[in-house]
Amino acid sequence: MRDIPKEHLQKLFDFFPFPIFIKDIQNDFNYVLWNEAAHKAWGFNRIEIVGKSDFHFFSLEQAKFFRDKDIEAVKKGGNVYIDEEAIRTKDGRTLWLRTWKNVLYDSDNQPLYLVGISQDITEMKTKADRD
């Protein structure tokens, strides 16, 4: 089976309406893919994100939270579900997310990549907090 070129994966991921990202586990959890929905939600474009980690963009507390969840996913072998997490966008807004993380392995069962998919639940959380 042939590998799918990165630019084809990028086009596929950009098709989805939810923020999707992939981090390189072997390289300090640096981002390798970032879709258009993530750009629209969080304000960071892929040129700013790819090749860097959460510690370049988010507060230390927030970046540590994300890293801890990434490490948890690797230790568990994937399938980490985060029911609610707050994220600070590039323009200073706070979004509430529901996020799923999973791990991709190489043929020797070594963890290579962490994949995350998020759902913006800000409106739902704000409404629930008002009620």
mmCIF file with all atom_site columns, C-alpha atoms in Angstrom:
data_model
loop_
_atom_site.group_PDB
_atom_site.id
_atom_site.type_symbol
_atom_site.label_atom_id
_atom_site.label_alt_id
_atom_site.label_comp_id
_atom_site.label_asym_id
_atom_site.label_entity_id
_atom_site.label_seq_id
_atom_site.pdbx_PDB_ins_code
_atom_site.Cartn_x
_atom_site.Cartn_y
_atom_site.Cartn_z
_atom_site.occupancy
_atom_site.B_iso_or_equiv
_atom_site.pdbx_formal_charge
_atom_site.auth_seq_id
_atom_site.auth_comp_id
_atom_site.auth_asym_id
_atom_site.auth_atom_id
_atom_site.pdbx_PDB_model_num
ATOM 1   C CA . MET A 1 1   ? 0.000   0.000  0.000  1.00 0.00 ? 1   MET A CA 1
ATOM 2   C CA . ARG A 1 2   ? 1.311   3.461  -0.883 1.00 0.00 ? 2   ARG A CA 1
ATOM 3   C CA . ASP A 1 3   ? 1.593   6.240  1.681  1.00 0.00 ? 3   ASP A CA 1
ATOM 4   C CA . ILE A 1 4   ? -0.873  9.069  1.273  1.00 0.00 ? 4   ILE A CA 1
ATOM 5   C CA . PRO A 1 5   ? 0.983   12.302 0.456  1.00 0.00 ? 5   PRO A CA 1
ATOM 6   C CA . LYS A 1 6   ? 0.771   14.919 3.200  1.00 0.00 ? 6   LYS A CA 1
ATOM 7   C CA . GLU A 1 7   ? -0.911  17.449 0.881  1.00 0.00 ? 7   GLU A CA 1
ATOM 8   C CA . HIS A 1 8   ? -3.731  14.949 0.209  1.00 0.00 ? 8   HIS A CA 1
ATOM 9   C CA . LEU A 1 9   ? -4.215  14.397 3.922  1.00 0.00 ? 9   LEU A CA 1
ATOM 10  C CA . GLN A 1 10  ? -4.322  18.156 4.408  1.00 0.00 ? 10  GLN A CA 1
ATOM 11  C CA . LYS A 1 11  ? -7.077  18.495 1.782  1.00 0.00 ? 11  LYS A CA 1
ATOM 12  C CA . LEU A 1 12  ? -9.026  15.666 3.404  1.00 0.00 ? 12  LEU A CA 1
ATOM 13  C CA . PHE A 1 13  ? -8.737  17.200 6.876  1.00 0.00 ? 13  PHE A CA 1
ATOM 14  C CA . ASP A 1 14  ? -9.695  20.648 5.582  1.00 0.00 ? 14  ASP A CA 1
ATOM 15  C CA . PHE A 1 15  ? -12.966 19.117 4.349  1.00 0.00 ? 15  PHE A CA 1
ATOM 16  C CA . PHE A 1 16  ? -14.143 18.355 7.913  1.00 0.00 ? 16  PHE A CA 1
ATOM 17  C CA . PRO A 1 17  ? -16.044 21.027 9.886  1.00 0.00 ? 17  PRO A CA 1
ATOM 18  C CA . PHE A 1 18  ? -14.379 20.113 13.210 1.00 0.00 ? 18  PHE A CA 1
ATOM 19  C CA . PRO A 1 19  ? -10.881 21.196 14.249 1.00 0.00 ? 19  PRO A CA 1
ATOM 20  C CA . ILE A 1 20  ? -8.437  18.356 13.575 1.00 0.00 ? 20  ILE A CA 1
ATOM 21  C CA . PHE A 1 21  ? -4.749  18.309 14.386 1.00 0.00 ? 21  PHE A CA 1
ATOM 22  C CA . ILE A 1 22  ? -1.892  15.821 14.338 1.00 0.00 ? 22  ILE A CA 1
ATOM 23  C CA . LYS A 1 23  ? 1.151   16.042 16.588 1.00 0.00 ? 23  LYS A CA 1
ATOM 24  C CA . ASP A 1 24  ? 4.480   14.251 16.194 1.00 0.00 ? 24  ASP A CA 1
ATOM 25  C CA . ILE A 1 25  ? 4.983   12.262 19.397 1.00 0.00 ? 25  ILE A CA 1
ATOM 26  C CA . GLN A 1 26  ? 8.664   11.641 18.638 1.00 0.00 ? 26  GLN A CA 1
ATOM 27  C CA . ASN A 1 27  ? 9.323   15.361 18.127 1.00 0.00 ? 27  ASN A CA 1
ATOM 28  C CA . ASP A 1 28  ? 8.098   17.036 21.332 1.00 0.00 ? 28  ASP A CA 1
ATOM 29  C CA . PHE A 1 29  ? 4.442   16.768 20.249 1.00 0.00 ? 29  PHE A CA 1
ATOM 30  C CA . ASN A 1 30  ? 5.018   19.388 17.552 1.00 0.00 ? 30  ASN A CA 1
ATOM 31  C CA . TYR A 1 31  ? 2.114   19.899 15.178 1.00 0.00 ? 31  TYR A CA 1
ATOM 32  C CA . VAL A 1 32  ? 2.435   18.312 11.744 1.00 0.00 ? 32  VAL A CA 1
ATOM 33  C CA . LEU A 1 33  ? -1.118  18.884 10.460 1.00 0.00 ? 33  LEU A CA 1
ATOM 34  C CA . TRP A 1 34  ? -3.690  21.542 11.348 1.00 0.00 ? 34  TRP A CA 1
ATOM 35  C CA . ASN A 1 35  ? -6.940  21.849 9.445  1.00 0.00 ? 35  ASN A CA 1
ATOM 36  C CA . GLU A 1 36  ? -8.866  24.888 8.291  1.00 0.00 ? 36  GLU A CA 1
ATOM 37  C CA . ALA A 1 37  ? -11.574 24.417 10.947 1.00 0.00 ? 37  ALA A CA 1
ATOM 38  C CA . ALA A 1 38  ? -8.886  24.667 13.654 1.00 0.00 ? 38  ALA A CA 1
ATOM 39  C CA . HIS A 1 39  ? -7.634  27.870 12.033 1.00 0.00 ? 39  HIS A CA 1
ATOM 40  C CA . LYS A 1 40  ? -11.150 29.344 11.982 1.00 0.00 ? 40  LYS A CA 1
ATOM 41  C CA . ALA A 1 41  ? -11.866 28.315 15.578 1.00 0.00 ? 41  ALA A CA 1
ATOM 42  C CA . TRP A 1 42  ? -8.568  29.235 17.244 1.00 0.00 ? 42  TRP A CA 1
ATOM 43  C CA . GLY A 1 43  ? -7.184  31.875 14.911 1.00 0.00 ? 43  GLY A CA 1
ATOM 44  C CA . PHE A 1 44  ? -3.785  30.275 14.335 1.00 0.00 ? 44  PHE A CA 1
ATOM 45  C CA . ASN A 1 45  ? -3.031  29.297 10.739 1.00 0.00 ? 45  ASN A CA 1
ATOM 46  C CA . ARG A 1 46  ? -1.060  26.202 9.807  1.00 0.00 ? 46  ARG A CA 1
ATOM 47  C CA . ILE A 1 47  ? 2.044   28.231 8.910  1.00 0.00 ? 47  ILE A CA 1
ATOM 48  C CA . GLU A 1 48  ? 2.134   29.521 12.504 1.00 0.00 ? 48  GLU A CA 1
ATOM 49  C CA . ILE A 1 49  ? 1.384   26.120 14.080 1.00 0.00 ? 49  ILE A CA 1
ATOM 50  C CA . VAL A 1 50  ? 3.136   23.379 12.098 1.00 0.00 ? 50  VAL A CA 1
ATOM 51  C CA . GLY A 1 51  ? 6.538   22.496 13.532 1.00 0.00 ? 51  GLY A CA 1
ATOM 52  C CA . LYS A 1 52  ? 5.786   24.010 16.931 1.00 0.00 ? 52  LYS A CA 1
ATOM 53  C CA . SER A 1 53  ? 4.233   22.766 20.165 1.00 0.00 ? 53  SER A CA 1
ATOM 54  C CA . ASP A 1 54  ? 1.450   24.071 22.389 1.00 0.00 ? 54  ASP A CA 1
ATOM 55  C CA . PHE A 1 55  ? 4.067   25.890 24.490 1.00 0.00 ? 55  PHE A CA 1
ATOM 56  C CA . HIS A 1 56  ? 4.597   28.354 21.609 1.00 0.00 ? 56  HIS A CA 1
ATOM 57  C CA . PHE A 1 57  ? 0.952   29.505 21.557 1.00 0.00 ? 57  PHE A CA 1
ATOM 58  C CA . PHE A 1 58  ? -0.850  28.938 24.800 1.00 0.00 ? 58  PHE A CA 1
ATOM 59  C CA . SER A 1 59  ? -0.317  29.929 28.409 1.00 0.00 ? 59  SER A CA 1
ATOM 60  C CA . LEU A 1 60  ? 2.016   27.683 30.380 1.00 0.00 ? 60  LEU A CA 1
ATOM 61  C CA . GLU A 1 61  ? -0.920  26.298 32.382 1.00 0.00 ? 61  GLU A CA 1
ATOM 62  C CA . GLN A 1 62  ? -2.949  25.545 29.260 1.00 0.00 ? 62  GLN A CA 1
ATOM 63  C CA . ALA A 1 63  ? 0.006   24.069 27.360 1.00 0.00 ? 63  ALA A CA 1
ATOM 64  C CA . LYS A 1 64  ? 0.810   21.789 30.328 1.00 0.00 ? 64  LYS A CA 1
ATOM 65  C CA . PHE A 1 65  ? -2.819  20.622 30.432 1.00 0.00 ? 65  PHE A CA 1
ATOM 66  C CA . PHE A 1 66  ? -2.711  19.769 26.711 1.00 0.00 ? 66  PHE A CA 1
ATOM 67  C CA . ARG A 1 67  ? 0.665   18.013 27.076 1.00 0.00 ? 67  ARG A CA 1
ATOM 68  C CA . ASP A 1 68  ? -0.563  15.986 30.068 1.00 0.00 ? 68  ASP A CA 1
ATOM 69  C CA . LYS A 1 69  ? -3.567  14.817 28.036 1.00 0.00 ? 69  LYS A CA 1
ATOM 70  C CA . ASP A 1 70  ? -1.283  13.973 25.084 1.00 0.00 ? 70  ASP A CA 1
ATOM 71  C CA . ILE A 1 71  ? 0.963   11.894 27.361 1.00 0.00 ? 71  ILE A CA 1
ATOM 72  C CA . GLU A 1 72  ? -2.094  10.228 28.901 1.00 0.00 ? 72  GLU A CA 1
ATOM 73  C CA . ALA A 1 73  ? -3.251  9.215  25.421 1.00 0.00 ? 73  ALA A CA 1
ATOM 74  C CA . VAL A 1 74  ? 0.150   7.700  24.623 1.00 0.00 ? 74  VAL A CA 1
ATOM 75  C CA . LYS A 1 75  ? 0.281   5.818  27.945 1.00 0.00 ? 75  LYS A CA 1
ATOM 76  C CA . LYS A 1 76  ? -3.263  4.483  27.484 1.00 0.00 ? 76  LYS A CA 1
ATOM 77  C CA . GLY A 1 77  ? -2.647  3.571  23.876 1.00 0.00 ? 77  GLY A CA 1
ATOM 78  C CA . GLY A 1 78  ? -5.036  6.230  22.630 1.00 0.00 ? 78  GLY A CA 1
ATOM 79  C CA . ASN A 1 79  ? -8.703  6.977  23.053 1.00 0.00 ? 79  ASN A CA 1
ATOM 80  C CA . VAL A 1 80  ? -8.619  9.844  25.515 1.00 0.00 ? 80  VAL A CA 1
ATOM 81  C CA . TYR A 1 81  ? -11.841 11.815 25.769 1.00 0.00 ? 81  TYR A CA 1
ATOM 82  C CA . ILE A 1 82  ? -11.894 15.287 27.313 1.00 0.00 ? 82  ILE A CA 1
ATOM 83  C CA . ASP A 1 83  ? -15.471 16.299 28.057 1.00 0.00 ? 83  ASP A CA 1
ATOM 84  C CA . GLU A 1 84  ? -14.693 19.993 28.619 1.00 0.00 ? 84  GLU A CA 1
ATOM 85  C CA . GLU A 1 85  ? -11.568 22.050 28.170 1.00 0.00 ? 85  GLU A CA 1
ATOM 86  C CA . ALA A 1 86  ? -11.147 25.780 27.834 1.00 0.00 ? 86  ALA A CA 1
ATOM 87  C CA . ILE A 1 87  ? -8.853  27.134 25.151 1.00 0.00 ? 87  ILE A CA 1
ATOM 88  C CA . ARG A 1 88  ? -7.732  30.708 24.649 1.00 0.00 ? 88  ARG A CA 1
ATOM 89  C CA . THR A 1 89  ? -7.866  31.764 20.992 1.00 0.00 ? 89  THR A CA 1
ATOM 90  C CA . LYS A 1 90  ? -5.344  33.951 19.223 1.00 0.00 ? 90  LYS A CA 1
ATOM 91  C CA . ASP A 1 91  ? -7.651  36.976 19.594 1.00 0.00 ? 91  ASP A CA 1
ATOM 92  C CA . GLY A 1 92  ? -8.179  36.347 23.329 1.00 0.00 ? 92  GLY A CA 1
ATOM 93  C CA . ARG A 1 93  ? -11.601 34.679 23.303 1.00 0.00 ? 93  ARG A CA 1
ATOM 94  C CA . THR A 1 94  ? -12.229 31.603 25.429 1.00 0.00 ? 94  THR A CA 1
ATOM 95  C CA . LEU A 1 95  ? -13.692 28.583 23.680 1.00 0.00 ? 95  LEU A CA 1
ATOM 96  C CA . TRP A 1 96  ? -14.952 25.473 25.387 1.00 0.00 ? 96  TRP A CA 1
ATOM 97  C CA . LEU A 1 97  ? -14.100 22.253 23.607 1.00 0.00 ? 97  LEU A CA 1
ATOM 98  C CA . ARG A 1 98  ? -14.886 18.586 23.751 1.00 0.00 ? 98  ARG A CA 1
ATOM 99  C CA . THR A 1 99  ? -11.857 16.717 22.426 1.00 0.00 ? 99  THR A CA 1
ATOM 100 C CA . TRP A 1 100 ? -10.995 13.175 21.414 1.00 0.00 ? 100 TRP A CA 1
ATOM 101 C CA . LYS A 1 101 ? -7.349  12.107 21.141 1.00 0.00 ? 101 LYS A CA 1
ATOM 102 C CA . ASN A 1 102 ? -5.920  8.920  19.709 1.00 0.00 ? 102 ASN A CA 1
ATOM 103 C CA . VAL A 1 103 ? -2.485  7.561  18.862 1.00 0.00 ? 103 VAL A CA 1
ATOM 104 C CA . LEU A 1 104 ? -1.167  6.281  15.526 1.00 0.00 ? 104 LEU A CA 1
ATOM 105 C CA . TYR A 1 105 ? 1.551   3.606  15.610 1.00 0.00 ? 105 TYR A CA 1
ATOM 106 C CA . ASP A 1 106 ? 4.223   2.435  13.189 1.00 0.00 ? 106 ASP A CA 1
ATOM 107 C CA . SER A 1 107 ? 4.556   -1.191 12.025 1.00 0.00 ? 107 SER A CA 1
ATOM 108 C CA . ASP A 1 108 ? 6.667   -1.970 15.139 1.00 0.00 ? 108 ASP A CA 1
ATOM 109 C CA . ASN A 1 109 ? 3.857   -0.702 17.395 1.00 0.00 ? 109 ASN A CA 1
ATOM 110 C CA . GLN A 1 110 ? 5.805   2.417  18.377 1.00 0.00 ? 110 GLN A CA 1
ATOM 111 C CA . PRO A 1 111 ? 3.686   5.554  18.923 1.00 0.00 ? 111 PRO A CA 1
ATOM 112 C CA . LEU A 1 112 ? 4.295   8.078  16.140 1.00 0.00 ? 112 LEU A CA 1
ATOM 113 C CA . TYR A 1 113 ? 1.466   10.580 16.023 1.00 0.00 ? 113 TYR A CA 1
ATOM 114 C CA . LEU A 1 114 ? -1.297  11.897 18.204 1.00 0.00 ? 114 LEU A CA 1
ATOM 115 C CA . VAL A 1 115 ? -4.517  12.819 16.413 1.00 0.00 ? 115 VAL A CA 1
ATOM 116 C CA . GLY A 1 116 ? -7.017  15.184 17.989 1.00 0.00 ? 116 GLY A CA 1
ATOM 117 C CA . ILE A 1 117 ? -10.529 16.127 16.966 1.00 0.00 ? 117 ILE A CA 1
ATOM 118 C CA . SER A 1 118 ? -12.372 18.866 18.827 1.00 0.00 ? 118 SER A CA 1
ATOM 119 C CA . GLN A 1 119 ? -15.938 20.083 18.963 1.00 0.00 ? 119 GLN A CA 1
ATOM 120 C CA . ASP A 1 120 ? -16.725 23.647 19.967 1.00 0.00 ? 120 ASP A CA 1
ATOM 121 C CA . ILE A 1 121 ? -19.242 23.441 22.821 1.00 0.00 ? 121 ILE A CA 1
ATOM 122 C CA . THR A 1 122 ? -18.973 27.097 23.880 1.00 0.00 ? 122 THR A CA 1
ATOM 123 C CA . GLU A 1 123 ? -22.573 27.957 23.027 1.00 0.00 ? 123 GLU A CA 1
ATOM 124 C CA . MET A 1 124 ? -23.909 24.856 24.763 1.00 0.00 ? 124 MET A CA 1
ATOM 125 C CA . LYS A 1 125 ? -21.761 25.482 27.874 1.00 0.00 ? 125 LYS A CA 1
ATOM 126 C CA . THR A 1 126 ? -22.667 29.182 28.019 1.00 0.00 ? 126 THR A CA 1
ATOM 127 C CA . LYS A 1 127 ? -26.372 28.351 27.764 1.00 0.00 ? 127 LYS A CA 1
ATOM 128 C CA . ALA A 1 128 ? -26.106 25.660 30.461 1.00 0.00 ? 128 ALA A CA 1
ATOM 129 C CA . ASP A 1 129 ? -24.257 28.083 32.771 1.00 0.00 ? 129 ASP A CA 1
ATOM 130 C CA . ARG A 1 130 ? -27.050 30.683 32.314 1.00 0.00 ? 130 ARG A CA 1
ATOM 131 C CA . ASP A 1 131 ? -29.850 28.215 33.072 1.00 0.00 ? 131 ASP A CA 1
#
